[in-house]
Short mmCIF file of C-alpha atoms in Angstrom, two decimals:
data_model
loop_
_atom_site.label_atom_id
_atom_site.label_comp_id
_atom_site.label_asym_id
_atom_site.label_seq_id
_atom_site.Cartn_x
_atom_site.Cartn_y
_atom_site.Cartn_z
CA MET A 197 25.08 -25.38 4.79
CA SER A 198 23.53 -26.19 8.56
CA ALA A 199 22.11 -23.52 10.41
CA PRO A 200 22.03 -21.76 13.71
CA ARG A 201 20.10 -24.28 16.22
CA ASP A 202 17.80 -21.90 17.20
CA SER A 203 17.48 -20.56 13.03
CA VAL A 204 13.93 -21.76 12.05
CA LEU A 205 14.99 -19.91 8.43
CA ALA A 206 19.08 -19.61 7.05
CA ILE A 207 20.22 -18.50 3.78
CA ARG A 208 23.62 -17.83 2.65
CA ASP A 209 24.45 -15.93 -0.73
CA LEU A 210 21.77 -15.99 -2.01
CA ARG A 211 21.20 -14.78 -5.64
CA VAL A 212 17.63 -14.79 -7.52
CA VAL A 213 18.18 -13.63 -11.33
CA ALA A 214 15.76 -12.35 -13.05
CA PRO A 215 14.54 -14.51 -17.67
CA ASN A 216 16.54 -11.78 -18.90
CA GLY A 217 19.68 -12.10 -16.66
CA ALA A 218 18.99 -9.12 -14.89
CA VAL A 219 20.83 -9.32 -10.82
CA LEU A 220 17.88 -8.75 -9.03
CA VAL A 221 20.02 -10.23 -5.66
CA ASP A 222 23.02 -10.94 -4.80
CA GLY A 223 24.76 -12.61 -2.30
CA ILE A 224 22.50 -12.25 0.62
CA SER A 225 22.54 -14.35 3.92
CA LEU A 226 20.71 -14.00 7.16
CA ASP A 227 19.55 -16.23 10.01
CA LEU A 228 16.35 -16.11 11.15
CA PRO A 229 16.42 -17.18 14.83
CA ARG A 230 12.34 -18.69 16.55
CA GLY A 231 11.18 -15.72 17.74
CA GLU A 232 12.66 -13.36 16.16
CA ILE A 233 11.74 -10.74 13.58
CA LEU A 234 13.85 -9.18 11.03
CA GLY A 235 12.58 -6.47 9.46
CA LEU A 236 13.80 -5.68 5.54
CA ILE A 237 14.25 -1.97 4.37
CA GLY A 238 15.12 -0.67 0.94
CA GLU A 239 13.78 1.27 -1.74
CA SER A 240 11.37 -0.30 -4.66
CA GLY A 241 13.74 -2.46 -6.90
CA ALA A 242 15.85 -3.62 -3.79
CA GLY A 243 14.80 -6.66 -3.72
CA LYS A 244 12.91 -6.96 -0.66
CA SER A 245 10.08 -8.70 -1.39
CA THR A 246 12.17 -10.89 -3.72
CA ILE A 247 14.34 -12.34 -0.41
CA GLY A 248 10.87 -13.06 1.00
CA LEU A 249 8.85 -15.11 -1.93
CA ALA A 250 12.61 -17.05 -2.56
CA ALA A 251 12.86 -18.02 1.73
CA MET A 252 9.15 -20.08 0.23
CA GLY A 253 11.57 -21.29 -2.29
CA TYR A 254 10.41 -18.95 -5.45
CA GLY A 255 10.06 -16.64 -7.66
CA ARG A 256 8.12 -14.09 -8.71
CA GLY A 257 7.92 -14.29 -12.80
CA GLY A 258 10.09 -16.49 -14.05
CA CYS A 259 12.85 -15.76 -11.75
CA ARG A 260 15.11 -18.87 -10.38
CA ILE A 261 17.14 -18.89 -7.63
CA ALA A 262 20.77 -19.38 -9.10
CA GLY A 263 22.74 -19.31 -6.00
CA GLY A 264 23.14 -20.04 -3.01
CA ARG A 265 21.65 -21.78 0.23
CA ILE A 266 17.74 -22.02 2.07
CA GLU A 267 17.27 -23.43 5.54
CA LEU A 268 13.93 -24.02 6.03
CA ALA A 269 12.89 -25.51 9.23
CA GLY A 270 15.56 -28.63 8.77
CA THR A 271 14.75 -29.05 5.99
CA GLU A 272 16.36 -27.40 2.30
CA LEU A 273 14.53 -26.05 0.08
CA THR A 274 17.03 -25.95 -3.37
CA ALA A 275 17.52 -28.79 -3.46
CA SER A 276 14.76 -29.89 -2.73
CA SER A 277 11.56 -31.68 -5.46
CA ARG A 278 8.57 -29.25 -5.97
CA PRO A 279 6.36 -31.17 -3.98
CA VAL A 280 8.44 -30.52 -0.49
CA ARG A 281 8.73 -27.08 -1.26
CA GLU A 282 4.92 -26.36 -1.71
CA ALA A 283 3.89 -29.13 1.53
CA MET A 284 5.52 -26.35 3.50
CA ARG A 285 4.30 -23.85 1.72
CA GLY A 286 1.37 -22.63 5.27
CA ALA A 287 2.16 -25.26 6.96
CA ARG A 288 5.45 -24.45 7.68
CA ILE A 289 5.52 -21.18 5.98
CA ALA A 290 2.90 -18.14 4.96
CA TYR A 291 3.20 -14.45 2.66
CA VAL A 292 1.31 -11.97 3.12
CA ALA A 293 1.22 -9.89 -0.36
CA GLN A 294 1.26 -6.37 -0.44
CA SER A 295 -1.96 -6.45 -2.87
CA ALA A 296 -4.71 -8.08 -0.42
CA ALA A 297 -7.10 -7.57 -3.98
CA ALA A 298 -4.79 -9.81 -6.32
CA ALA A 299 -4.58 -12.27 -3.60
CA PHE A 300 -7.65 -13.68 -3.10
CA ASP A 301 -10.30 -15.12 -6.21
CA PRO A 302 -12.86 -13.00 -6.00
CA ALA A 303 -15.71 -15.82 -6.84
CA MET A 304 -14.68 -17.34 -4.52
CA ARG A 305 -15.91 -16.50 -0.48
CA LEU A 306 -14.39 -15.74 1.60
CA ASP A 307 -13.22 -18.29 4.56
CA ARG A 308 -12.97 -20.90 1.44
CA GLN A 309 -9.91 -19.68 0.69
CA ILE A 310 -8.62 -18.94 4.18
CA LEU A 311 -9.55 -22.32 5.29
CA GLU A 312 -8.33 -23.96 2.39
CA THR A 313 -4.12 -24.08 3.48
CA PRO A 314 -5.20 -25.55 6.98
CA LEU A 315 -7.51 -28.72 5.28
CA GLN A 316 -6.37 -29.09 2.37
CA HIS A 317 -2.56 -30.36 3.85
CA GLY A 318 -5.00 -31.63 7.17
CA LEU A 319 -3.24 -29.59 10.34
CA MET A 320 -6.84 -29.60 11.85
CA SER A 321 -10.94 -30.80 11.42
CA ALA A 322 -12.76 -28.22 9.61
CA ALA A 323 -14.55 -26.90 12.48
CA GLU A 324 -11.07 -26.30 14.61
CA ALA A 325 -9.43 -24.64 12.23
CA ARG A 326 -12.86 -22.53 11.28
CA ASP A 327 -12.46 -21.65 15.34
CA TRP A 328 -9.26 -20.31 14.43
CA MET A 329 -10.47 -18.71 11.53
CA VAL A 330 -13.29 -16.72 13.36
CA GLU A 331 -10.92 -16.43 16.85
CA LEU A 332 -8.30 -14.42 14.25
CA PHE A 333 -11.42 -12.67 12.54
CA ARG A 334 -12.49 -10.95 15.82
CA ALA A 335 -8.43 -10.87 17.08
CA LEU A 336 -7.93 -8.70 13.52
CA GLN A 337 -10.83 -6.41 14.42
CA LEU A 338 -12.93 -7.97 11.00
CA PRO A 339 -16.78 -6.69 11.78
CA ASP A 340 -18.82 -10.09 12.44
CA PRO A 341 -16.48 -12.53 13.01
CA GLU A 342 -18.95 -15.17 13.14
CA GLY A 343 -20.19 -14.42 9.76
CA PHE A 344 -17.71 -11.80 7.65
CA GLY A 345 -16.05 -15.48 6.34
CA ARG A 346 -19.65 -15.93 4.30
CA ARG A 347 -19.02 -12.09 1.91
CA TYR A 348 -16.99 -12.60 -1.81
CA PRO A 349 -13.74 -10.42 -2.10
CA HIS A 350 -16.20 -7.53 -3.15
CA GLN A 351 -18.36 -6.51 -0.33
CA VAL A 352 -15.30 -5.39 1.91
CA SER A 353 -12.48 -2.91 2.41
CA GLY A 354 -10.62 -2.57 1.06
CA GLY A 355 -8.98 -2.37 4.68
CA GLN A 356 -10.68 -5.75 6.17
CA LEU A 357 -9.69 -7.35 2.38
CA GLN A 358 -5.99 -6.54 4.00
CA ARG A 359 -6.64 -8.07 7.80
CA ALA A 360 -8.53 -10.93 5.49
CA MET A 361 -4.72 -11.83 4.20
CA MET A 362 -3.16 -11.43 7.05
CA ALA A 363 -6.31 -14.34 8.64
CA MET A 364 -5.70 -16.78 6.24
CA ALA A 365 -1.79 -16.89 6.31
CA MET A 366 -1.94 -17.32 10.01
CA SER A 367 -4.34 -19.72 9.40
CA GLY A 368 -2.32 -22.97 9.11
CA LYS A 369 -0.54 -21.44 12.25
CA PRO A 370 3.49 -21.19 10.12
CA ASP A 371 7.19 -21.36 11.70
CA VAL A 372 7.66 -18.69 9.85
CA LEU A 373 5.46 -14.71 8.00
CA VAL A 374 6.61 -13.17 5.32
CA LEU A 375 4.85 -10.61 5.57
CA ASP A 376 5.49 -8.27 2.44
CA GLU A 377 4.44 -4.22 3.19
CA PRO A 378 1.25 -6.20 5.55
CA THR A 379 -0.04 -2.06 6.43
CA THR A 380 0.00 -0.95 3.70
CA ALA A 381 -2.83 -1.01 3.20
CA LEU A 382 -4.67 0.24 6.04
CA ASP A 383 -5.59 3.20 7.95
CA VAL A 384 -3.15 4.45 10.23
CA THR A 385 -6.30 3.87 13.17
CA THR A 386 -6.52 0.13 12.04
CA GLN A 387 -3.17 0.12 11.64
CA VAL A 388 -1.82 0.23 15.31
CA GLU A 389 -4.54 -2.47 15.68
CA VAL A 390 -2.46 -4.65 13.23
CA LEU A 391 1.09 -4.03 14.98
CA ALA A 392 0.28 -4.97 17.72
CA LEU A 393 -1.89 -8.03 16.54
CA LEU A 394 1.70 -9.02 15.27
CA ARG A 395 3.58 -8.90 17.98
CA ASP A 396 2.43 -10.56 20.14
CA THR A 397 1.31 -13.35 17.80
CA ILE A 398 4.19 -13.99 17.11
CA ARG A 399 5.64 -13.36 20.61
CA ARG A 400 2.71 -16.04 21.93
CA TYR A 401 3.75 -18.82 19.18
CA GLY A 402 6.63 -17.93 18.58
CA THR A 403 6.78 -17.33 15.77
CA SER A 404 9.96 -15.93 13.42
CA ALA A 405 8.85 -13.41 10.30
CA LEU A 406 10.52 -11.33 7.54
CA TYR A 407 8.86 -7.94 7.86
CA ILE A 408 9.51 -6.70 3.97
CA THR A 409 8.05 -2.44 4.36
CA HIS A 410 9.24 0.94 3.32
CA ASP A 411 8.47 3.03 6.33
CA LEU A 412 11.08 2.78 8.98
CA ALA A 413 8.60 4.17 11.50
CA VAL A 414 6.19 1.14 11.16
CA VAL A 415 9.04 -1.21 11.95
CA ALA A 416 11.29 0.26 14.54
CA GLN A 417 7.77 -1.44 16.11
CA LEU A 418 8.91 -5.07 15.92
CA ALA A 419 12.19 -6.08 14.13
CA ASP A 420 14.55 -7.31 16.57
CA ARG A 421 16.88 -6.46 13.64
CA LEU A 422 17.54 -4.70 10.47
CA MET A 423 18.66 -5.19 7.12
CA VAL A 424 18.77 -2.50 5.13
CA LEU A 425 19.17 -3.07 0.53
CA ARG A 426 19.75 -1.30 -1.59
CA HIS A 427 20.37 -3.13 -5.93
CA GLY A 428 19.80 -6.56 -4.70
CA ARG A 429 23.00 -6.20 -1.71
CA GLU A 430 22.82 -5.81 1.49
CA VAL A 431 23.65 -1.89 2.36
CA GLU A 432 24.30 -3.10 6.54
CA SER A 433 22.59 -5.09 9.46
CA GLY A 434 22.23 -4.94 13.09
CA THR A 435 20.12 -4.88 15.70
CA THR A 436 17.05 -2.24 15.58
CA ALA A 437 18.30 0.17 17.43
CA GLU A 438 21.53 0.16 15.85
CA VAL A 439 20.34 0.79 12.76
CA LEU A 440 18.49 3.70 13.67
CA GLU A 441 19.32 5.78 16.05
CA SER A 442 23.28 5.59 14.41
CA PRO A 443 23.07 4.27 10.67
CA ARG A 444 26.89 3.91 9.12
CA GLU A 445 25.57 3.85 5.48
CA ASP A 446 24.83 7.18 3.46
CA TYR A 447 21.71 5.31 2.27
CA THR A 448 20.70 4.35 6.07
CA ARG A 449 21.06 7.58 6.91
CA ARG A 450 18.95 8.91 3.88
CA LEU A 451 16.40 6.66 5.12
CA VAL A 452 16.06 7.45 8.68
CA ALA A 453 16.76 11.59 7.63
CA GLU A 454 13.56 12.05 5.40
CA ARG A 455 11.37 9.63 7.66
CA ARG A 456 12.15 12.26 10.71
CA GLU A 457 11.13 15.02 8.19
CA SER A 458 8.41 13.75 7.18
CA LEU A 459 6.70 14.40 10.32
CA ALA A 460 7.74 17.85 10.08
CA PRO A 461 4.61 20.74 10.80
CA ALA A 462 2.45 20.93 7.95
CA ALA A 463 3.45 23.58 6.07
CA GLY A 464 0.07 24.77 5.15
CA VAL A 465 -1.16 26.71 1.92
CA ARG A 466 1.77 27.36 -0.04
CA HIS A 467 -0.56 29.19 -3.20
CA ASP A 468 -3.70 30.98 -3.71
CA ALA A 469 -6.03 29.07 -5.53
CA GLY A 470 -8.16 29.80 -9.06
CA GLU A 471 -11.99 28.84 -9.03
CA THR A 472 -14.23 26.27 -8.30
CA VAL A 473 -13.38 22.78 -10.18
CA LEU A 474 -15.18 21.08 -8.57
CA ASP A 475 -18.11 21.03 -6.23
CA LEU A 476 -20.26 17.69 -4.01
CA ARG A 477 -23.43 19.63 -2.79
CA ASN A 478 -25.62 17.13 -0.55
CA VAL A 479 -24.56 13.86 -2.10
CA ASP A 480 -25.65 10.73 -1.12
CA ALA A 481 -23.83 7.25 -2.58
CA GLY A 482 -23.75 3.91 -1.92
CA TYR A 483 -23.75 0.25 -3.01
CA GLY A 484 -27.14 -1.82 -3.82
CA GLY A 485 -28.85 0.98 -1.40
CA SER A 486 -26.85 0.95 0.93
CA LEU A 487 -25.41 4.17 1.88
CA VAL A 488 -21.74 4.15 2.34
CA LEU A 489 -21.84 8.32 1.81
CA GLN A 490 -23.62 10.51 3.90
CA ASP A 491 -24.80 14.26 3.38
CA VAL A 492 -20.87 14.96 2.05
CA SER A 493 -19.99 18.38 1.14
CA LEU A 494 -16.89 19.72 -0.58
CA SER A 495 -15.62 22.12 -3.05
CA VAL A 496 -12.10 22.34 -5.12
CA ARG A 497 -10.16 25.07 -5.92
CA ARG A 498 -8.54 25.07 -9.57
CA GLY A 499 -5.01 24.66 -8.05
CA GLU A 500 -4.77 23.28 -5.51
CA THR A 501 -4.48 20.21 -3.18
CA LEU A 502 -7.46 18.56 -0.70
CA ALA A 503 -7.24 15.65 0.56
CA VAL A 504 -9.59 13.40 1.95
CA VAL A 505 -8.98 11.01 4.80
CA GLY A 506 -10.48 8.75 6.86
CA GLU A 507 -10.32 5.37 8.45
CA SER A 508 -10.93 1.88 6.58
CA GLY A 509 -14.94 2.07 4.84
CA SER A 510 -14.87 5.71 5.98
CA GLY A 511 -15.76 6.77 1.57
CA LYS A 512 -12.97 8.14 1.04
CA SER A 513 -12.43 5.36 -2.20
CA THR A 514 -16.57 5.60 -2.84
CA LEU A 515 -15.94 9.70 -2.27
CA ALA A 516 -13.15 9.04 -5.83
CA ARG A 517 -15.10 6.73 -7.72
CA LEU A 518 -18.07 9.03 -7.11
CA VAL A 519 -15.86 11.72 -8.81
CA ALA A 520 -14.68 9.70 -11.55
CA GLY A 521 -18.17 8.36 -12.41
CA LEU A 522 -17.60 4.85 -11.69
CA LEU A 523 -20.81 5.87 -9.32
CA PRO A 524 -23.52 8.16 -9.58
CA PRO A 525 -25.09 9.49 -6.34
CA ALA A 526 -27.77 8.89 -4.86
CA ARG A 527 -28.85 12.59 -4.35
CA GLY A 528 -26.91 15.64 -4.11
CA VAL A 529 -26.31 17.93 -6.82
CA VAL A 530 -22.23 17.92 -8.17
CA ASP A 531 -20.54 20.35 -10.32
CA PHE A 532 -17.81 20.39 -12.28
CA ARG A 533 -16.11 24.16 -13.05
CA GLY A 534 -19.42 25.09 -12.69
CA ARG A 535 -22.24 22.46 -14.78
CA PRO A 536 -22.89 19.98 -13.75
CA LEU A 537 -21.97 16.20 -14.21
CA PRO A 538 -23.13 13.35 -15.37
CA GLY A 539 -23.15 10.43 -13.00
CA SER A 540 -22.07 7.98 -15.07
CA TYR A 541 -18.15 8.10 -16.85
CA ARG A 542 -20.65 6.44 -20.62
CA ASP A 543 -22.69 10.14 -20.10
CA ARG A 544 -19.33 12.05 -20.34
CA ASP A 545 -18.42 13.20 -23.63
CA LEU A 546 -14.81 13.16 -24.43
CA ALA A 547 -13.96 16.30 -23.41
CA GLY A 548 -15.59 15.22 -19.05
CA LEU A 549 -13.59 12.16 -19.07
CA LYS A 550 -10.27 14.08 -20.21
CA SER A 551 -10.59 15.93 -17.67
CA ILE A 552 -11.22 14.48 -14.86
CA GLN A 553 -7.95 11.58 -14.37
CA MET A 554 -7.94 8.50 -11.33
CA ILE A 555 -4.65 6.86 -10.07
CA TYR A 556 -5.81 3.65 -8.76
CA GLN A 557 -4.98 2.35 -5.24
CA LEU A 558 -3.87 -1.48 -6.54
CA PRO A 559 -1.32 -0.79 -8.85
CA ASP A 560 -0.82 -3.70 -10.01
CA VAL A 561 -5.08 -4.77 -10.11
CA ALA A 562 -5.03 -1.85 -12.42
CA LEU A 563 -2.61 -2.61 -14.95
CA ASN A 564 -2.90 -5.07 -18.12
CA PRO A 565 -1.43 -7.68 -17.81
CA ARG A 566 -0.54 -8.57 -21.40
CA GLN A 567 0.39 -4.85 -22.06
CA THR A 568 3.06 -3.18 -22.42
CA VAL A 569 4.00 -0.11 -20.90
CA GLY A 570 4.37 2.10 -23.94
CA GLU A 571 1.04 0.66 -24.39
CA ALA A 572 -0.68 0.85 -21.07
CA ILE A 573 0.97 5.19 -22.02
CA GLY A 574 0.09 5.09 -25.27
CA ARG A 575 -3.64 4.60 -25.19
CA PRO A 576 -5.22 6.90 -23.79
CA LEU A 577 -2.15 9.63 -25.90
CA ALA A 578 -3.77 8.32 -28.49
CA PHE A 579 -7.82 8.50 -27.19
CA TYR A 580 -7.40 11.43 -25.91
CA ARG A 581 -4.64 13.49 -27.54
CA GLY A 582 -5.16 11.66 -30.89
CA LEU A 583 -1.29 10.32 -30.93
CA ARG A 584 0.39 7.80 -33.48
CA GLY A 585 3.61 7.21 -34.20
CA ALA A 586 6.73 8.58 -33.57
CA ALA A 587 5.21 11.52 -32.01
CA ARG A 588 3.19 9.01 -29.44
CA ARG A 589 6.50 7.61 -28.61
CA GLU A 590 8.18 10.72 -28.06
CA GLU A 591 5.49 11.97 -25.26
CA VAL A 592 5.88 8.20 -23.80
CA ALA A 593 9.59 8.85 -22.66
CA ARG A 594 8.42 12.20 -22.13
CA LEU A 595 6.43 10.98 -19.98
CA LEU A 596 8.58 8.23 -18.57
CA ALA A 597 11.64 10.24 -17.55
CA LEU A 598 8.70 13.01 -16.34
CA ILE A 599 7.78 10.62 -13.63
CA GLY A 600 11.23 8.57 -13.29
CA LEU A 601 11.71 5.47 -15.43
CA PRO A 602 13.87 4.77 -18.43
CA GLY A 603 12.59 4.87 -21.77
CA ASP A 604 12.98 1.00 -22.62
CA PHE A 605 10.56 0.50 -19.81
CA ALA A 606 8.12 1.15 -22.93
CA ASP A 607 8.93 -2.19 -23.65
CA ARG A 608 8.00 -3.90 -20.34
CA LEU A 609 4.98 -6.45 -18.90
CA PRO A 610 4.22 -5.46 -15.36
CA GLY A 611 5.11 -8.45 -14.54
CA ALA A 612 9.18 -6.64 -15.81
CA LEU A 613 8.64 -4.15 -12.66
CA SER A 614 8.37 -3.79 -8.99
CA GLY A 615 5.25 -2.47 -7.08
CA GLY A 616 6.63 1.26 -7.36
CA GLN A 617 8.06 1.03 -10.64
CA ASN A 618 3.88 -0.39 -12.08
CA GLN A 619 1.99 2.71 -9.22
CA ARG A 620 4.50 5.19 -11.23
CA VAL A 621 3.21 4.17 -14.57
CA CYS A 622 -0.22 4.49 -13.31
CA ILE A 623 0.38 8.25 -12.28
CA ALA A 624 2.09 8.50 -16.44
CA ARG A 625 -0.69 6.78 -18.00
CA ALA A 626 -2.50 9.47 -16.05
CA LEU A 627 -1.30 12.55 -16.86
CA ALA A 628 -0.84 11.29 -20.77
CA ALA A 629 -5.12 12.80 -20.48
CA GLU A 630 -4.04 16.19 -19.36
CA PRO A 631 -6.73 16.43 -16.82
CA ASP A 632 -7.21 19.98 -15.19
CA LEU A 633 -8.43 16.99 -12.42
CA LEU A 634 -6.44 13.93 -11.16
CA ILE A 635 -8.03 11.96 -8.30
CA CYS A 636 -5.37 10.46 -6.10
CA ASP A 637 -6.59 7.45 -4.97
CA GLU A 638 -3.38 6.34 -2.24
CA VAL A 639 -0.88 7.08 -4.81
CA THR A 640 1.95 6.75 -2.64
CA SER A 641 1.32 3.64 -0.53
CA ALA A 642 2.90 0.73 -2.67
CA LEU A 643 6.15 2.99 -2.60
CA ASP A 644 9.23 3.59 -0.25
CA PRO A 645 10.01 6.76 1.50
CA LEU A 646 12.26 8.62 -1.00
CA ILE A 647 10.85 7.96 -4.56
CA ALA A 648 7.22 8.35 -2.47
CA GLU A 649 9.14 11.90 -2.09
CA ASP A 650 10.51 12.43 -5.77
CA ILE A 651 6.89 11.43 -6.25
CA LEU A 652 5.65 14.19 -3.61
CA ARG A 653 7.71 17.02 -5.76
CA LEU A 654 7.01 16.27 -8.70
CA LEU A 655 3.30 17.00 -7.96
CA ARG A 656 3.92 20.03 -6.54
CA ARG A 657 6.44 20.61 -9.63
CA LEU A 658 3.03 20.04 -12.20
CA GLN A 659 1.09 21.56 -9.41
CA ASP A 660 3.26 24.70 -9.64
CA GLU A 661 3.95 25.15 -12.98
CA LEU A 662 0.58 23.55 -15.23
CA GLY A 663 -2.18 24.12 -12.24
CA MET A 664 -2.95 20.91 -11.63
CA THR A 665 -5.31 20.06 -9.12
CA TYR A 666 -5.39 17.42 -6.87
CA LEU A 667 -8.46 14.79 -5.29
CA PHE A 668 -5.70 13.75 -3.16
CA ILE A 669 -7.48 10.61 -1.24
CA THR A 670 -4.91 8.76 1.58
CA HIS A 671 -4.44 7.16 4.46
CA ASP A 672 -1.24 8.48 5.24
CA LEU A 673 -1.37 11.27 7.58
CA SER A 674 2.44 12.21 7.11
CA VAL A 675 1.68 12.10 2.88
CA VAL A 676 -0.95 15.15 4.06
CA ARG A 677 1.28 17.19 6.05
CA ARG A 678 3.76 17.84 3.45
CA LEU A 679 1.48 18.55 0.12
CA ALA A 680 -2.90 19.07 1.38
CA ASP A 681 -3.07 22.48 1.27
CA ARG A 682 -6.59 21.62 3.04
CA THR A 683 -7.91 18.53 4.56
CA VAL A 684 -11.56 16.76 4.91
CA VAL A 685 -12.15 14.23 7.86
CA MET A 686 -13.77 11.33 6.83
CA GLN A 687 -15.70 8.91 9.88
CA LYS A 688 -18.62 6.36 8.79
CA GLY A 689 -19.49 8.27 4.99
CA ARG A 690 -19.68 11.81 6.73
CA ILE A 691 -17.65 14.40 6.83
CA VAL A 692 -16.77 15.69 10.75
CA GLU A 693 -13.89 18.39 10.14
CA GLU A 694 -12.45 19.87 7.60
CA GLY A 695 -9.75 23.42 6.83
CA PRO A 696 -6.97 24.84 5.91
CA THR A 697 -3.92 21.00 6.59
CA ALA A 698 -1.85 23.55 8.93
CA THR A 699 -4.63 23.92 11.21
CA LEU A 700 -6.44 21.09 12.17
CA PHE A 701 -2.78 19.85 12.10
CA GLU A 702 -2.52 21.79 14.95
CA THR A 703 -5.40 22.62 16.48
CA PRO A 704 -8.13 19.23 15.62
CA ARG A 705 -11.59 20.32 15.93
CA ALA A 706 -13.18 16.53 16.25
CA ALA A 707 -12.19 14.27 19.30
CA TYR A 708 -11.82 11.47 15.94
CA THR A 709 -9.61 13.57 14.24
CA ARG A 710 -7.33 13.92 17.24
CA THR A 711 -7.43 10.39 17.51
CA LEU A 712 -6.36 9.52 13.83
CA LEU A 713 -3.17 12.87 14.76
CA ASP A 714 -2.46 10.15 17.57
CA SER A 715 -2.31 6.92 15.64
CA VAL A 716 0.78 8.45 12.62
CA PRO A 717 4.04 6.25 13.62
CA GLU A 718 6.75 8.12 14.68
CA LEU A 719 10.80 7.00 14.50
CA ARG A 720 10.86 5.27 17.75
CA ARG A 721 10.75 2.02 19.39
CA ASP A 722 8.41 2.63 22.22
CA TRP A 723 6.19 4.31 19.75
CA LEU A 724 3.47 1.82 19.77
CA ASP A 725 3.58 0.81 23.28
CA GLY A 726 2.80 3.70 24.17
CA VAL A 727 -0.78 4.92 21.88
CA LEU A 728 -2.03 0.87 23.02
CA ALA A 729 -1.25 3.07 27.13
CA ARG A 730 -3.58 6.37 26.23
CA ARG A 731 -6.85 4.13 24.13
CA VAL A 732 -6.70 2.33 27.28
CA ARG A 733 -7.43 5.22 29.10
#
């Protein structure tokens, strides 16, 4: 194979198989010219991330490249030795993963990890590398660019850590970036800035990129071309305008239609809520003497969905941790079903622990990699409901069916599942306790739009049938629009606005709320430029 003259990456007839022999990618070919962005679109398990990793000559979790050829910057990776492939990573091609928390060593400062690539590859001097890192921090709008690198991963928010990972990938000034859901963990306001940065950086340095995502509106702002994937095969490809405006295949039309429907007007309250389940009054909370939540008061009624939205660092996840008993309040009152709620989960009885369950933002961190899916779901069944043996296995199978996974997944390890599949396992694990209040912390952020819509339907059905109550923490306002009865908007640890979702979306009072709503990506190519222009004014 010889790549076209202007291609920095060329793949021909790529075939990747899993350790069990399952074909993950089947016959994919693509060319990536210098300075171009190719968007890879498709549902969870379509092979998007597998293709991105294969472009680096790498197979995740024992997967292997069983056929085809990959040429990167003139080097044939499939025929190269392991040292050659490793030398290319970071210097010629770099990867931005979906989960920043899993990408960083928690025991090392950020600057040491970010500087590792340019220094080990000898790409620049230590002083030059540090100056470039600070420049990247500043471009990514990270706080205190000169001092930010001295922090450890746990000392920054999820959105800040995601941007730090982008700086780490760009530290070696690679020819190709593999961007695997790079804005999934970002709030909408930050996402606008990061998208603009990615687009401008790629244009400035002539970098090429594979942009892996399930969000068509996001990729429409950057990608020159799109390739739609399903079950490891190409469905269709073309320019971004062609695929979005005149999709040829039914599957692509479904993806486009779902994204347009997500921008429909908010539905408003769907049912009559019952008595107050959770009540917070004038609550302060924080870490190490520094307050994150300040004077927060809110209530959640039985059978309703209360959404909490805001940008990274606004206190959304801190609020979730407080309710779950992972962080005690410094001041204020927290009542659950009319009684004071102990601040620490260690002080809560079995009924209290069972009543409040949480689905975490990062499934690859939340699941034990050495526990099978059946073991992960079975533990709460045994702990909270006393199920053993055949009864527990039957309930595991029922919960897997409930969240759309086959029963044989019970025998698989998390490493053999996609990110979206692992998130659904986390949902089943939380449902296993039959809770009164389910805290959903970015529950659909790792899912492609079609599966995310299935999960939202499931949550609505459980609410209608069982009277489930949800505290929904998210930065995805399109999800809030479709699911939430009421919405609370947070900024810098305080509530700036709250009310019925339909009212808040149609007539927001606070300027910050208007900025959030203006930052929701729309399925048109000029959307990003329009938002940036309005911000300048």
